[in-house]
Tab-separated table of C-alpha atoms and ligand atoms in Angstrom:
chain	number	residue	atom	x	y	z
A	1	UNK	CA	8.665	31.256	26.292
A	2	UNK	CA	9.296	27.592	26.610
A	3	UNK	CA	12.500	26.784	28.221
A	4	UNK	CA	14.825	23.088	26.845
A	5	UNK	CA	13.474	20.339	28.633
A	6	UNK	CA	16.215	17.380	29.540
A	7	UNK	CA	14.515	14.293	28.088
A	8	UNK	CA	16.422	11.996	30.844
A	9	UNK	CA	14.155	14.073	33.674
A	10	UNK	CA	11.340	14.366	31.941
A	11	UNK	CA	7.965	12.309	33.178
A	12	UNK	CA	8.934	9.243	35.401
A	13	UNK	CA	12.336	8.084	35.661
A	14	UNK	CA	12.087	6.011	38.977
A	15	UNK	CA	12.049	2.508	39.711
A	16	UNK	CA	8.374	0.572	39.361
A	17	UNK	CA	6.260	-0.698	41.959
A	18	UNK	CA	6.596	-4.530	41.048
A	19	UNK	CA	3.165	-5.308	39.664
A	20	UNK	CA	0.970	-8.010	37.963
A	21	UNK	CA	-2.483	-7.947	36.567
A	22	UNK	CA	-4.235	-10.379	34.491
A	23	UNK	CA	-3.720	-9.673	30.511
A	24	UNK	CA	-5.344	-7.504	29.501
A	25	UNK	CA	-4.964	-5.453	32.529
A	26	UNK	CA	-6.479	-2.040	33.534
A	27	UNK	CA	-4.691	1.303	34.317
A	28	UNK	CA	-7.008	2.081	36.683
A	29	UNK	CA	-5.457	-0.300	39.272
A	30	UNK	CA	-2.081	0.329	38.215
A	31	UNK	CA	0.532	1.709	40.419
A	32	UNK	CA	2.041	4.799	38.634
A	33	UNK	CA	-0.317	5.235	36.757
A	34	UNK	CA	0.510	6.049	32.980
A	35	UNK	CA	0.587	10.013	31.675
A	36	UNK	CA	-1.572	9.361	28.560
A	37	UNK	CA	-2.175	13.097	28.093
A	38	UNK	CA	-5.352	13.881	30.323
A	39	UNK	CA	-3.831	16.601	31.781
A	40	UNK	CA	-1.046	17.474	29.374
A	41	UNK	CA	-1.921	17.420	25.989
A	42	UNK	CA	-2.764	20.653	24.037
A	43	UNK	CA	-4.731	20.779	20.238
A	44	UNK	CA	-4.124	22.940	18.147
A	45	UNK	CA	-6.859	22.356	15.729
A	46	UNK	CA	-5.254	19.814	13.622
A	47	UNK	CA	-8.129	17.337	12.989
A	48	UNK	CA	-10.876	19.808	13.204
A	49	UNK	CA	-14.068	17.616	11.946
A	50	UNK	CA	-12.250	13.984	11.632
A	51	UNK	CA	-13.625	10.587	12.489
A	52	UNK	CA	-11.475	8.316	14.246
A	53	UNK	CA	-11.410	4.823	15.099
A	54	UNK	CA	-9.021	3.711	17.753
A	55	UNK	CA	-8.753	0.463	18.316
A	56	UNK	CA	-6.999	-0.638	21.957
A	57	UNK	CA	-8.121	3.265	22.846
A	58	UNK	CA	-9.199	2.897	26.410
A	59	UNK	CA	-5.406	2.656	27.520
A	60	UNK	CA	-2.088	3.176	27.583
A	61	UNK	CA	-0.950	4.211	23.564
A	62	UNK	CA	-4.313	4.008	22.049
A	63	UNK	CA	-5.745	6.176	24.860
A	64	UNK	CA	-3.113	8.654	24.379
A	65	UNK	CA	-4.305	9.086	20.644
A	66	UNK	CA	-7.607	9.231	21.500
A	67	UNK	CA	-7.268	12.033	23.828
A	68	UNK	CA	-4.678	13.880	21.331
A	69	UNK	CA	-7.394	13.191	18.310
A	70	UNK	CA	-10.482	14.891	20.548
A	71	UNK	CA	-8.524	17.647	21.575
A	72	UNK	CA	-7.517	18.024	17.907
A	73	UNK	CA	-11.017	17.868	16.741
A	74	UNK	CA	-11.528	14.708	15.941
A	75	UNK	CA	-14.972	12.556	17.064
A	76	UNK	CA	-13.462	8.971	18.169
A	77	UNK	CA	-15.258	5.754	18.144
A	78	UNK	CA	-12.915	3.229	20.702
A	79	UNK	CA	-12.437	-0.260	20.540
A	80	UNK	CA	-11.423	-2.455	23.499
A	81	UNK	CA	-12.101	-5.689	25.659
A	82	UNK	CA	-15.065	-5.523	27.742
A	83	UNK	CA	-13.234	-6.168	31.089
A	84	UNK	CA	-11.826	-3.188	30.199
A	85	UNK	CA	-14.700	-0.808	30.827
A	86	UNK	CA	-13.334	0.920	33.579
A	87	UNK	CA	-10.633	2.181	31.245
A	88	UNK	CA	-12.913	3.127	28.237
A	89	UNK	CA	-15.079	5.391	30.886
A	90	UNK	CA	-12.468	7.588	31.500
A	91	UNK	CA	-11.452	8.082	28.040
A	92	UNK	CA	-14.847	8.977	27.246
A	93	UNK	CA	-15.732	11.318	29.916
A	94	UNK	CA	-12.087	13.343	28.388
A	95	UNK	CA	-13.463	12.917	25.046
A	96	UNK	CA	-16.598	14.420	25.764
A	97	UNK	CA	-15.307	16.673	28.103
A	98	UNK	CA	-13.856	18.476	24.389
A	99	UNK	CA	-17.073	18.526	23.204
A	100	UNK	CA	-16.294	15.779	20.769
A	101	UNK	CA	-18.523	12.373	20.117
A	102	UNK	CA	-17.116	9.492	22.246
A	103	UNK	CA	-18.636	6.072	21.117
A	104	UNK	CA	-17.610	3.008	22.815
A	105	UNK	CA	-17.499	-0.258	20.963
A	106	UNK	CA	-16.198	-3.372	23.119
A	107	UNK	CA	-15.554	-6.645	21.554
A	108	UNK	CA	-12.608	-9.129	20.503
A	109	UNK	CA	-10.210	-8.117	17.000
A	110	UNK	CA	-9.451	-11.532	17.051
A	111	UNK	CA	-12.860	-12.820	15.616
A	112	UNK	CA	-12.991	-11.752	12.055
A	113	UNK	CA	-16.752	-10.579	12.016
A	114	UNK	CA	-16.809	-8.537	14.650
A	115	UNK	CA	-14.008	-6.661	12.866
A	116	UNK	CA	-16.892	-6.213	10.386
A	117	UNK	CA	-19.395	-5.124	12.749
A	118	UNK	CA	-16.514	-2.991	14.829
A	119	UNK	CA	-16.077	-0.699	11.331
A	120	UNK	CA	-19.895	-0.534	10.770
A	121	UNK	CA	-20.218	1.073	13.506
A	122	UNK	CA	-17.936	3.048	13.950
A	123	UNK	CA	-18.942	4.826	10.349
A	124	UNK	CA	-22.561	5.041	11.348
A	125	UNK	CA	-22.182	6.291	14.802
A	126	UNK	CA	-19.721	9.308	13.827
A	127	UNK	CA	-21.255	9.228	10.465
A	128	UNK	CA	-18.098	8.832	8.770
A	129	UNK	CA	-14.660	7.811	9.024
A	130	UNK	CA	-11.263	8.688	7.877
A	131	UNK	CA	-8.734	7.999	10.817
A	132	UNK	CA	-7.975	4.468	11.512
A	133	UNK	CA	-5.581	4.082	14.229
A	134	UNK	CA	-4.996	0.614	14.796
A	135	UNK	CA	-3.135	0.203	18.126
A	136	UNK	CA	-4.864	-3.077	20.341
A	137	UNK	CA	-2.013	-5.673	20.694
A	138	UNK	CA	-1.252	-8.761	22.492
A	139	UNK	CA	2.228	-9.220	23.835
A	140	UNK	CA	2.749	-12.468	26.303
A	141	UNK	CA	6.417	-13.338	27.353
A	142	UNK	CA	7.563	-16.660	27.253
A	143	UNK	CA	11.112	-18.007	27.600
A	144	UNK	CA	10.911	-20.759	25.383
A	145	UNK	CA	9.353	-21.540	22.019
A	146	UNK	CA	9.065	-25.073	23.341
A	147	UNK	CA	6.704	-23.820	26.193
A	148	UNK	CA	4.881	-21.402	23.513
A	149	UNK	CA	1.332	-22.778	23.086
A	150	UNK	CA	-0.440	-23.012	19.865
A	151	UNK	CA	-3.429	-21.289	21.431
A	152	UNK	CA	-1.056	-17.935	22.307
A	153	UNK	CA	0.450	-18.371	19.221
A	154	UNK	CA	-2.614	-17.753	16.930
A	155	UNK	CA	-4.150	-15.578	19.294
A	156	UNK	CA	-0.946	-13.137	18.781
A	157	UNK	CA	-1.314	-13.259	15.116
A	158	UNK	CA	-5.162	-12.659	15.423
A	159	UNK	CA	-5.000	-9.882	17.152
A	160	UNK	CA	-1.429	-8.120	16.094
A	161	UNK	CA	-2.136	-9.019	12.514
A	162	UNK	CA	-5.096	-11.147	10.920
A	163	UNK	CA	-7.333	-7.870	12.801
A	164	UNK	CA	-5.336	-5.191	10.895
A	165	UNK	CA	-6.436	-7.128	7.719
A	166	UNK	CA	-10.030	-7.576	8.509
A	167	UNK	CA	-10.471	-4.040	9.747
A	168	UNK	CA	-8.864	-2.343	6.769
A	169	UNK	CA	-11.305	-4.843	4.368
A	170	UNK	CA	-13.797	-3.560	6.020
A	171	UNK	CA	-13.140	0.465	6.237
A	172	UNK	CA	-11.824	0.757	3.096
A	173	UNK	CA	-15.106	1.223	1.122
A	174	UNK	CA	-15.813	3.550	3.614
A	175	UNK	CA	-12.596	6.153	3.771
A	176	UNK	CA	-12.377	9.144	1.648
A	177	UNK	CA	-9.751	10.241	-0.348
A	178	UNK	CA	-7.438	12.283	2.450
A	179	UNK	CA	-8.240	9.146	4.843
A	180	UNK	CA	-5.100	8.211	6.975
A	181	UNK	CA	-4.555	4.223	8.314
A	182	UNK	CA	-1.775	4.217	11.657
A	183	UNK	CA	-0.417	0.965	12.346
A	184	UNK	CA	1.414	0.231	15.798
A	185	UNK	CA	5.114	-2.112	14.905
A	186	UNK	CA	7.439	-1.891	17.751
A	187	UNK	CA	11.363	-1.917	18.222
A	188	UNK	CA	10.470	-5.769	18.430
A	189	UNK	CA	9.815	-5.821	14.520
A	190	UNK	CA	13.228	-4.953	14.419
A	191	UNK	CA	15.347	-6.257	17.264
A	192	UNK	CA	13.383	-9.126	18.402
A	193	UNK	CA	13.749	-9.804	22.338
A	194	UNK	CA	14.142	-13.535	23.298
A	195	UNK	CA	11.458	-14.157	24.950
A	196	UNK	CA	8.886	-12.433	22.654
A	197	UNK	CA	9.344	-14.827	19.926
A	198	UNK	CA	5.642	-14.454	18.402
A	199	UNK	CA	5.154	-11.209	19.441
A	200	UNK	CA	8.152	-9.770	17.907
A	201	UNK	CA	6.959	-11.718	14.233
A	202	UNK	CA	3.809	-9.971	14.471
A	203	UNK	CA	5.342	-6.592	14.705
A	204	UNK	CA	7.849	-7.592	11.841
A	205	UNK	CA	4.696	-8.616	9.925
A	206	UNK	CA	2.775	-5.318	10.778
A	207	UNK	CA	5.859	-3.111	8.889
A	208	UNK	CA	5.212	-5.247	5.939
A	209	UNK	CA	1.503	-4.970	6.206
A	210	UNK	CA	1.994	-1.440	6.341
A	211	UNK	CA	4.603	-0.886	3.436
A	212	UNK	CA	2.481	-2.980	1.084
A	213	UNK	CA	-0.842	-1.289	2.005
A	214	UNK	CA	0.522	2.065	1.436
A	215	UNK	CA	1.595	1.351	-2.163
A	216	UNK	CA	-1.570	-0.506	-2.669
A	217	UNK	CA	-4.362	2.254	-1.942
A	218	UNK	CA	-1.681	5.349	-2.988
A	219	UNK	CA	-3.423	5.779	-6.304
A	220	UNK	CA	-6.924	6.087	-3.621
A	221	UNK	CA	-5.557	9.223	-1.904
A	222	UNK	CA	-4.776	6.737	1.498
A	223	UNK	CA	-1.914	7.184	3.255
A	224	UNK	CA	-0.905	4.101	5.315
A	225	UNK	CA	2.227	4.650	8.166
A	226	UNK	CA	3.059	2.887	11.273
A	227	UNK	CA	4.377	3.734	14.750
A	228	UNK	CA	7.357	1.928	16.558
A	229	UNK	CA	7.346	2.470	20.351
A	230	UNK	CA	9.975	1.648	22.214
A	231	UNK	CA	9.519	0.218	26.035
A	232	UNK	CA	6.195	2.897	26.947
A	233	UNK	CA	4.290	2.440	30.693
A	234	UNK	CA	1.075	0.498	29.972
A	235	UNK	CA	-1.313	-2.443	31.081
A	236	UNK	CA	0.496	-4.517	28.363
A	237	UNK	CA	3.684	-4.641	30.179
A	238	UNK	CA	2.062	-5.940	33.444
A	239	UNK	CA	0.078	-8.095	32.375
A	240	UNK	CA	2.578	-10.697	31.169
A	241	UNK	CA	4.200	-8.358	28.501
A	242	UNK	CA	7.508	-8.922	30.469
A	243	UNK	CA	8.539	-10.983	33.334
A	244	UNK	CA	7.509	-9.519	36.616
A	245	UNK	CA	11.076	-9.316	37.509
A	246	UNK	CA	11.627	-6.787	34.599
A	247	UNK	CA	9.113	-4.088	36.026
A	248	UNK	CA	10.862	-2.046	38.512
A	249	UNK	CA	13.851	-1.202	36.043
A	250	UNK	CA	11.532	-1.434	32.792
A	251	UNK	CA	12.842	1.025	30.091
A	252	UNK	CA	15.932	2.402	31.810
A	253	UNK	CA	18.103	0.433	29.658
A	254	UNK	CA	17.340	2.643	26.766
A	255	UNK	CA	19.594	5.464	26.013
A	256	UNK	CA	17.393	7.693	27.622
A	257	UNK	CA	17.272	5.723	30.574
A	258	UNK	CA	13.842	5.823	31.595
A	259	UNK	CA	10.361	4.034	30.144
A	260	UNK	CA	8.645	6.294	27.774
A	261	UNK	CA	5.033	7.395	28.580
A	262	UNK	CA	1.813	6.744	26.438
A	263	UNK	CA	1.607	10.796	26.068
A	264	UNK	CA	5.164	10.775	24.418
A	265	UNK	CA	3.718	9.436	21.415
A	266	UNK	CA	0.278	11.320	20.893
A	267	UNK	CA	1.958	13.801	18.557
A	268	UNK	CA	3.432	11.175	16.061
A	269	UNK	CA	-0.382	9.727	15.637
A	270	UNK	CA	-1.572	13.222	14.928
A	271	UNK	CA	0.859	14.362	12.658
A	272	UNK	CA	0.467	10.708	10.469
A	273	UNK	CA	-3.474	11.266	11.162
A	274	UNK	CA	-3.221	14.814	9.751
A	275	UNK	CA	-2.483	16.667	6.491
A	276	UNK	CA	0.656	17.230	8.208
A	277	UNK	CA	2.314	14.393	6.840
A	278	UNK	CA	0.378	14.697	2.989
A	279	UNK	CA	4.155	13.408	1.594
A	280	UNK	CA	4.736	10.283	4.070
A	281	UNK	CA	3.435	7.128	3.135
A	282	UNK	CA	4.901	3.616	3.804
A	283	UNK	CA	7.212	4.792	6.634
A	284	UNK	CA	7.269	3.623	10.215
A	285	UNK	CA	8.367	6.400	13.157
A	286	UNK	CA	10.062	5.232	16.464
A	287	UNK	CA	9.257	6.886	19.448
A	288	UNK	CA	11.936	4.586	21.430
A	289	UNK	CA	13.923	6.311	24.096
A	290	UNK	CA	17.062	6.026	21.563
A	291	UNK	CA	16.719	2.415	20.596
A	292	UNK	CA	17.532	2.577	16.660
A	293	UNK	CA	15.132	0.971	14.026
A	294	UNK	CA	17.528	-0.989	12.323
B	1	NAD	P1	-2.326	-1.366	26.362
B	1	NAD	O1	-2.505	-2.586	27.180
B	1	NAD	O2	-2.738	-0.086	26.955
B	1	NAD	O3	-3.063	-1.498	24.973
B	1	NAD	C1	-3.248	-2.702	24.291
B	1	NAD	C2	-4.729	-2.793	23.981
B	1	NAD	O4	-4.948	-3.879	23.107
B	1	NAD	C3	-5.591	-3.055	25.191
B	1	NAD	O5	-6.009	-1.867	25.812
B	1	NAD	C4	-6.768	-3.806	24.592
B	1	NAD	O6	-7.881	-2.956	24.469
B	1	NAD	C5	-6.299	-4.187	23.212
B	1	NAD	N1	-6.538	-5.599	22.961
B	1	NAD	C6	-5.796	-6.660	23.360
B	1	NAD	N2	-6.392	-7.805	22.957
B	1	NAD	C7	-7.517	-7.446	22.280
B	1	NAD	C8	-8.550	-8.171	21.626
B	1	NAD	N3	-8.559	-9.514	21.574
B	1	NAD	N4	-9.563	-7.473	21.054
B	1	NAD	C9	-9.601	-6.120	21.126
B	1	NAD	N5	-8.639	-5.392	21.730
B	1	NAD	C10	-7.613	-6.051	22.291
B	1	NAD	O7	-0.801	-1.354	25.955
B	1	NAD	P2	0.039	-0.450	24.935
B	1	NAD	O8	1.428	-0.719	25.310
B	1	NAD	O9	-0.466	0.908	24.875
B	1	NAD	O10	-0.186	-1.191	23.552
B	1	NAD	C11	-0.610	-0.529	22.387
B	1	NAD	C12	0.195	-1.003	21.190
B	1	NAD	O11	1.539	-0.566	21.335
B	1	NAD	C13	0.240	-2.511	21.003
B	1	NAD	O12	0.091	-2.812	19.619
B	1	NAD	C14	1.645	-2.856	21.448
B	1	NAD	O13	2.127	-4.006	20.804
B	1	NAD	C15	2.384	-1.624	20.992
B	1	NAD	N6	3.680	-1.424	21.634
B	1	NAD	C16	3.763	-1.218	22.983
B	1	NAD	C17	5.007	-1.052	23.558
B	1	NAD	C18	5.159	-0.805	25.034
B	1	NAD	O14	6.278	-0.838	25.525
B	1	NAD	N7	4.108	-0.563	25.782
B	1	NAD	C19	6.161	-1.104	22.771
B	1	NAD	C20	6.045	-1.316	21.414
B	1	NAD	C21	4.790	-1.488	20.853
B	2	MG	MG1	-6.374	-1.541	27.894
């Protein structure tokens, strides 16, 4: 028997600790720590013998996944920053802790040959690969455009975009027919916040990535789909990805009134990982709190 759960009071729905870390930031020092599934999330079997790659997987959304994916079956390979180590441990030790193959592959999606090197990898280590969830982003608020630096700018668009292009160049001689590519937009590539100026045009370029890729390898058997959080409790957020200010009450402007957690979106990258979703191609699911897509 499972009893209706009231979405308001479910997970946290409290005020933040106000909280800053360096970008990228760590949820190991993090106070509240985000619910990315270690202790929650059930499998069912749903990826029984799949090879993932998950890049930004050592926190937050990406970790989520991860977790989901072992505990579906799935060996993962993880991509992250070095200085966040501590992070990719953890994930590994759950990983493992399935049975499943955890590799760990640091290094920087914005330089375009270690992209390469990130995909060869990954196929040799699990010996094969047919999930590609791409999830790493770079979100930096800043008021103005006039105080937006050049540097920030291209760095976005390296790693929110120009990475999801390299990566897929590379994979795609790899992944089978039944192979399954998971983007990460945002409600930003819809209803762009002020002060997210580049950030919000990378997410509107990552729905048209997505669209366009999924018509181009259709005829391949490749399914290509994206996921649109809404406001979610992660290192992003503070780490610059909003104004310090904006922590304690982060999320509780949504309809649901609360932030969502990383765990609250594991099932949407299984099902769009899985045969599950065989008809859905070139569609983008929010996971927002009741922010609409529009
Ligand atoms: P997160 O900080 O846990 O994950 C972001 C990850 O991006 C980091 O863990 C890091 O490993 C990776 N990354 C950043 N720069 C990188 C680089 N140069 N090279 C390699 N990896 C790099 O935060 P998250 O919120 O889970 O973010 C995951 C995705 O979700 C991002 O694409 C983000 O834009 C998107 N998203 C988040 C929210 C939210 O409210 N948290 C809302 C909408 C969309
Ligand atoms: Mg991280």
């Amino acid at each position: 028997m499972t009893k209706p759960e009231n979405p308001l009071k479910q997970y946290y729905n409290e005020d933040y600790p106000k909280q800053y870390q360096e970008p990228p930031g760590v949820q190991v020092e993090m106070n509240v720590k985000p619910d990315c599934g270690e202790k929650s999330y059930k499998g069912t079997g749903k990826l029984k013998g799949r090879k993932a790659l998950v890049t930004g997987g050592d926190s937050g959304i990406g970790r989520a996944a991860a977790i989901a994916y072992a505990r579906e079956g799935a060996d993962v390979a993880l991509n992250y920053l070095p200085q966040e180590q501590a992070d990719a441990e953890e994930v590994k030790k759950l990983i493992e802790a399935e049975g499943r193959k955890a590799i760990l592959i640091p290094g920087d999606l914005s330089d375009e040959s270690f992209c390469k090197e990130l995909v060869e990898k990954a196929y040799s280590e699990l010996d094969g690969l047919d999930v590609l969830a791409l999830v790493a982003g770079k979100q930096q608020a800043v008021e103005k455009i006039e105080d937006l630096s050049t540097e920030q700018l291209r760095k976005t668009f390296e790693i929110n975009v120009f990475s999801l292009f390299w990566v897929v160049k590379a994979a795609l001689p790899y992944l089978p027919e039944g192979a399954s590519i998971i983007t990460t937009t945002s409600v930003q590539g819809y209803n762009p916040s002020s002060n997210l100026l580049d950030y919000a045009s990378t997410k509107f370029a990552i729905t048209g990535f997505t669209r366009g890729l999924a018509k181009q390898v259709a005829s391949k058997g490749i399914r290509v789909n994206s996921v649109a959080p809404g406001p979610i409790w992660t290192p992003l957020q503070i780490s610059g990805g909003q104004p310090s200010e904006a922590i304690p009450t982060f999320g509780q402007n949504t309809p649901l009134k609360r932030s969502g957690q990383p765990v609250e979106l594991a099932s949407v990258y299984v099902f769009l990982a899985s045969a599950d979703s065989s008809y859905v191609t070139a569609q983008v699911y929010g996971v927002t709190g009741g922010i609409e897509l529009a």
